[in-house]
Amino acid sequence: MDRAWLGVFLFVTMISMAAFGQKKEQDRVENAGKVMQEIVNIPDDIPQDVLDKADCVVVLPSVLKFAIGIGGSYGRGVMTCRGGKNFTSPWGPPTMMALEGGSFGLQLGGQATDFVLLMMSPRSAESVLVSKVKLGGDVSAAAGPVGRSASAETDVTLRAEILSYSRARGLFAGISLAGSTLRADNSANKNLYGKDVSAEDIVFKHAVAAPASAKLLITTLQKKSPINKSKH
């Protein structure tokens, strides 16, 4: 293969890889929208009072929980925040996120679980946008209350900066993810938006417009919780 054909081959390969990467992230964003839509339609879902006080929402579809001697979790998803300096504007473009964690013990088997995390304070949202945070360590985290009549004014929800939920095999519940780490996935952001853009710039500087794949996620949250009712 001469240099000209090699150059063409490499160019086509790079374009194909970029297109594949973008499609993969678009699918992930669309799946996050489907998960959020299904969860808000569950009779005993996230309490309205709690969702109305969240600054950001992280949706991680089909997190793989694996365990062969050493247990752990690995998931990729999206985070969308209310716009504006104080998170008082409509829900904005998503940034890609990664969840990683582990636990030790005799465990066997594996299970895919959907996770939803609510950022209940500006500090929790800002922390995960700029660095990797350990849930329950760098930021306080707790299992979220369930049931539409439940309140965000309980001791647990008032203390926690992040509230977490899970859905597996049709069951929806609050779950503790203490010990897991959450971080922005900026390489996935590059795939999704077609250019280098940080999570911080996506959320706070409106560096990009929301992709079409995020329509369901954003419209679902905007319809369910259009106004931020947190005291901060």
GROMACS .gro file of C-alpha atoms in nm:
model
  232
    1MET     CA    1   0.000   0.000   0.000
    2ASP     CA    2   0.159   0.331  -0.108
    3ARG     CA    3   0.154   0.641   0.110
    4ALA     CA    4  -0.145   0.801  -0.065
    5TRP     CA    5  -0.367   0.497  -0.013
    6LEU     CA    6  -0.239   0.458   0.342
    7GLY     CA    7  -0.337   0.818   0.412
    8VAL     CA    8  -0.686   0.762   0.270
    9PHE     CA    9  -0.725   0.441   0.471
   10LEU     CA   10  -0.622   0.609   0.795
   11PHE     CA   11  -0.854   0.904   0.730
   12VAL     CA   12  -1.153   0.680   0.662
   13THR     CA   13  -1.072   0.473   0.969
   14MET     CA   14  -1.056   0.782   1.191
   15ILE     CA   15  -1.388   0.911   1.055
   16SER     CA   16  -1.551   0.573   1.110
   17MET     CA   17  -1.421   0.548   1.466
   18ALA     CA   18  -1.545   0.899   1.545
   19ALA     CA   19  -1.889   0.819   1.405
   20PHE     CA   20  -1.904   0.496   1.604
   21GLY     CA   21  -1.802   0.676   1.924
   22GLN     CA   22  -2.064   0.946   1.872
   23LYS     CA   23  -2.339   0.691   1.803
   24LYS     CA   24  -2.246   0.498   2.119
   25GLU     CA   25  -2.275   0.809   2.336
   26GLN     CA   26  -2.597   0.918   2.166
   27ASP     CA   27  -2.746   0.577   2.247
   28ARG     CA   28  -2.637   0.617   2.607
   29VAL     CA   29  -2.805   0.957   2.634
   30GLU     CA   30  -3.124   0.822   2.475
   31ASN     CA   31  -3.126   0.526   2.716
   32ALA     CA   32  -3.086   0.765   3.009
   33GLY     CA   33  -3.393   0.951   2.888
   34LYS     CA   34  -3.593   0.629   2.867
   35VAL     CA   35  -3.487   0.527   3.218
   36MET     CA   36  -3.584   0.866   3.361
   37GLN     CA   37  -3.919   0.863   3.184
   38GLU     CA   38  -3.998   0.513   3.312
   39ILE     CA   39  -3.895   0.596   3.669
   40VAL     CA   40  -4.110   0.909   3.700
   41ASN     CA   41  -4.407   0.696   3.592
   42ILE     CA   42  -4.357   0.440   3.871
   43PRO     CA   43  -4.630   0.479   4.139
   44ASP     CA   44  -4.376   0.498   4.425
   45ASP     CA   45  -4.094   0.680   4.253
   46ILE     CA   46  -3.866   0.966   4.357
   47PRO     CA   47  -4.064   1.197   4.588
   48GLN     CA   48  -4.170   1.516   4.411
   49ASP     CA   49  -4.044   1.724   4.702
   50VAL     CA   50  -3.698   1.568   4.666
   51LEU     CA   51  -3.671   1.602   4.289
   52ASP     CA   52  -3.783   1.966   4.310
   53LYS     CA   53  -3.485   2.041   4.533
   54ALA     CA   54  -3.223   1.871   4.316
   55ASP     CA   55  -2.977   2.087   4.122
   56CYS     CA   56  -2.863   1.807   3.891
   57VAL     CA   57  -2.963   1.452   3.804
   58VAL     CA   58  -2.728   1.170   3.704
   59VAL     CA   59  -2.879   0.874   3.519
   60LEU     CA   60  -2.668   0.561   3.474
   61PRO     CA   61  -2.850   0.300   3.263
   62SER     CA   62  -2.760  -0.066   3.311
   63VAL     CA   63  -2.469  -0.033   3.550
   64LEU     CA   64  -2.294  -0.368   3.560
   65LYS     CA   65  -2.246  -0.503   3.909
   66PHE     CA   66  -1.998  -0.786   3.891
   67ALA     CA   67  -1.869  -1.017   4.158
   68ILE     CA   68  -1.630  -1.310   4.150
   69GLY     CA   69  -1.464  -1.300   4.490
   70ILE     CA   70  -1.428  -0.922   4.466
   71GLY     CA   71  -1.744  -0.725   4.396
   72GLY     CA   72  -1.764  -0.399   4.208
   73SER     CA   73  -1.961  -0.178   3.977
   74TYR     CA   74  -1.893  -0.005   3.649
   75GLY     CA   75  -2.131   0.227   3.470
   76ARG     CA   76  -2.150   0.508   3.219
   77GLY     CA   77  -2.430   0.760   3.196
   78VAL     CA   78  -2.519   1.126   3.183
   79MET     CA   79  -2.568   1.422   3.413
   80THR     CA   80  -2.795   1.715   3.341
   81CYS     CA   81  -2.828   2.024   3.558
   82ARG     CA   82  -3.067   2.310   3.588
   83GLY     CA   83  -2.917   2.609   3.411
   84GLY     CA   84  -2.797   2.938   3.553
   85LYS     CA   85  -2.550   3.031   3.824
   86ASN     CA   86  -2.785   2.919   4.101
   87PHE     CA   87  -2.941   2.625   3.912
   88THR     CA   88  -3.271   2.810   3.870
   89SER     CA   89  -3.307   2.794   3.490
   90PRO     CA   90  -3.444   2.505   3.275
   91TRP     CA   91  -3.259   2.173   3.257
   92GLY     CA   92  -2.956   2.195   3.027
   93PRO     CA   93  -2.729   1.990   2.798
   94PRO     CA   94  -2.598   1.661   2.938
   95THR     CA   95  -2.242   1.584   3.031
   96MET     CA   96  -2.121   1.225   3.025
   97MET     CA   97  -2.041   1.059   3.359
   98ALA     CA   98  -1.867   0.748   3.490
   99LEU     CA   99  -1.939   0.549   3.807
  100GLU     CA  100  -1.682   0.308   3.945
  101GLY     CA  101  -1.666   0.124   4.273
  102GLY     CA  102  -1.580  -0.193   4.452
  103SER     CA  103  -1.648  -0.399   4.762
  104PHE     CA  104  -1.484  -0.705   4.905
  105GLY     CA  105  -1.644  -1.030   5.010
  106LEU     CA  106  -1.756  -1.365   4.884
  107GLN     CA  107  -1.993  -1.276   4.601
  108LEU     CA  108  -2.099  -1.458   4.290
  109GLY     CA  109  -2.303  -1.357   3.991
  110GLY     CA  110  -2.376  -1.030   3.816
  111GLN     CA  111  -2.667  -0.799   3.762
  112ALA     CA  112  -2.739  -0.489   3.552
  113THR     CA  113  -2.902  -0.206   3.747
  114ASP     CA  114  -3.021   0.143   3.656
  115PHE     CA  115  -2.902   0.413   3.894
  116VAL     CA  116  -3.033   0.766   3.944
  117LEU     CA  117  -2.838   1.012   4.159
  118LEU     CA  118  -2.970   1.350   4.270
  119MET     CA  119  -2.727   1.634   4.343
  120MET     CA  120  -2.887   1.816   4.635
  121SER     CA  121  -2.631   2.094   4.682
  122PRO     CA  122  -2.427   2.324   4.457
  123ARG     CA  123  -2.109   2.182   4.612
  124SER     CA  124  -2.190   1.826   4.513
  125ALA     CA  125  -2.267   1.930   4.156
  126GLU     CA  126  -1.955   2.143   4.122
  127SER     CA  127  -1.734   1.875   4.279
  128VAL     CA  128  -1.824   1.597   4.034
  129LEU     CA  129  -1.786   1.833   3.737
  130VAL     CA  130  -1.424   1.917   3.812
  131SER     CA  131  -1.282   1.602   3.973
  132LYS     CA  132  -1.342   1.242   4.075
  133VAL     CA  133  -1.538   1.226   4.401
  134LYS     CA  134  -1.585   0.940   4.643
  135LEU     CA  135  -1.947   0.904   4.747
  136GLY     CA  136  -1.978   0.912   5.122
  137GLY     CA  137  -1.622   1.046   5.148
  138ASP     CA  138  -1.561   1.359   4.943
  139VAL     CA  139  -1.934   1.431   4.940
  140SER     CA  140  -2.202   1.299   5.173
  141ALA     CA  141  -2.433   1.045   5.012
  142ALA     CA  142  -2.733   0.840   5.121
  143ALA     CA  143  -3.007   0.618   4.990
  144GLY     CA  144  -3.291   0.839   4.872
  145PRO     CA  145  -3.642   0.820   5.018
  146VAL     CA  146  -3.909   0.656   4.802
  147GLY     CA  147  -4.277   0.736   4.768
  148ARG     CA  148  -4.445   1.041   4.623
  149SER     CA  149  -4.556   1.164   4.964
  150ALA     CA  150  -4.208   1.137   5.121
  151SER     CA  151  -4.040   1.461   5.221
  152ALA     CA  152  -3.697   1.607   5.156
  153GLU     CA  153  -3.699   1.749   5.510
  154THR     CA  154  -3.593   1.429   5.689
  155ASP     CA  155  -3.258   1.419   5.870
  156VAL     CA  156  -3.105   1.185   5.612
  157THR     CA  157  -3.204   1.391   5.309
  158LEU     CA  158  -3.111   1.719   5.475
  159ARG     CA  159  -2.759   1.594   5.553
  160ALA     CA  160  -2.689   1.419   5.223
  161GLU     CA  161  -2.544   1.609   4.930
  162ILE     CA  162  -2.622   1.320   4.694
  163LEU     CA  163  -2.927   1.091   4.712
  164SER     CA  164  -2.910   0.765   4.517
  165TYR     CA  165  -3.172   0.527   4.377
  166SER     CA  166  -3.165   0.197   4.190
  167ARG     CA  167  -3.396  -0.001   3.968
  168ALA     CA  168  -3.338  -0.370   3.906
  169ARG     CA  169  -3.578  -0.642   3.793
  170GLY     CA  170  -3.866  -0.399   3.810
  171LEU     CA  171  -3.800  -0.293   4.170
  172PHE     CA  172  -3.724   0.071   4.250
  173ALA     CA  173  -3.559   0.172   4.578
  174GLY     CA  174  -3.315   0.400   4.749
  175ILE     CA  175  -2.967   0.249   4.764
  176SER     CA  176  -2.637   0.347   4.917
  177LEU     CA  177  -2.345   0.383   4.678
  178ALA     CA  178  -2.099   0.484   4.950
  179GLY     CA  179  -1.746   0.395   4.847
  180SER     CA  180  -1.811   0.427   4.475
  181THR     CA  181  -1.654   0.709   4.277
  182LEU     CA  182  -1.827   0.942   4.033
  183ARG     CA  183  -1.650   1.154   3.773
  184ALA     CA  184  -1.705   1.342   3.450
  185ASP     CA  185  -1.617   1.143   3.137
  186ASN     CA  186  -1.469   1.409   2.911
  187SER     CA  187  -1.351   1.163   2.646
  188ALA     CA  188  -1.715   1.059   2.606
  189ASN     CA  189  -1.811   1.427   2.590
  190LYS     CA  190  -1.572   1.464   2.296
  191ASN     CA  191  -1.739   1.170   2.122
  192LEU     CA  192  -2.088   1.307   2.186
  193TYR     CA  193  -2.025   1.669   2.087
  194GLY     CA  194  -1.754   1.615   1.827
  195LYS     CA  195  -1.499   1.838   2.001
  196ASP     CA  196  -1.306   1.874   2.325
  197VAL     CA  197  -1.541   2.022   2.583
  198SER     CA  198  -1.528   1.983   2.959
  199ALA     CA  199  -1.816   1.894   3.185
  200GLU     CA  200  -1.773   2.225   3.365
  201ASP     CA  201  -1.800   2.421   3.040
  202ILE     CA  202  -2.108   2.225   2.931
  203VAL     CA  203  -2.296   2.301   3.253
  204PHE     CA  204  -2.174   2.644   3.359
  205LYS     CA  205  -2.060   2.810   3.037
  206HIS     CA  206  -2.323   2.675   2.796
  207ALA     CA  207  -2.041   2.576   2.560
  208VAL     CA  208  -2.262   2.343   2.354
  209ALA     CA  209  -2.629   2.299   2.272
  210ALA     CA  210  -2.813   1.989   2.387
  211PRO     CA  211  -2.798   1.711   2.125
  212ALA     CA  212  -3.117   1.566   1.980
  213SER     CA  213  -3.052   1.245   2.174
  214ALA     CA  214  -3.108   1.437   2.501
  215LYS     CA  215  -3.459   1.556   2.412
  216LEU     CA  216  -3.645   1.286   2.608
  217LEU     CA  217  -3.427   1.325   2.918
  218ILE     CA  218  -3.456   1.703   2.930
  219THR     CA  219  -3.826   1.724   2.846
  220THR     CA  220  -3.910   1.454   3.103
  221LEU     CA  221  -3.730   1.644   3.381
  222GLN     CA  222  -3.863   1.980   3.268
  223LYS     CA  223  -4.219   1.850   3.275
  224LYS     CA  224  -4.177   1.667   3.607
  225SER     CA  225  -3.979   1.937   3.790
  226PRO     CA  226  -3.970   2.274   3.609
  227ILE     CA  227  -3.874   2.484   3.915
  228ASN     CA  228  -3.591   2.443   4.163
  229LYS     CA  229  -3.746   2.475   4.509
  230SER     CA  230  -3.431   2.431   4.714
  231LYS     CA  231  -3.358   2.703   4.968
  232HIS     CA  232  -3.010   2.770   4.835
   0.00000   0.00000   0.00000
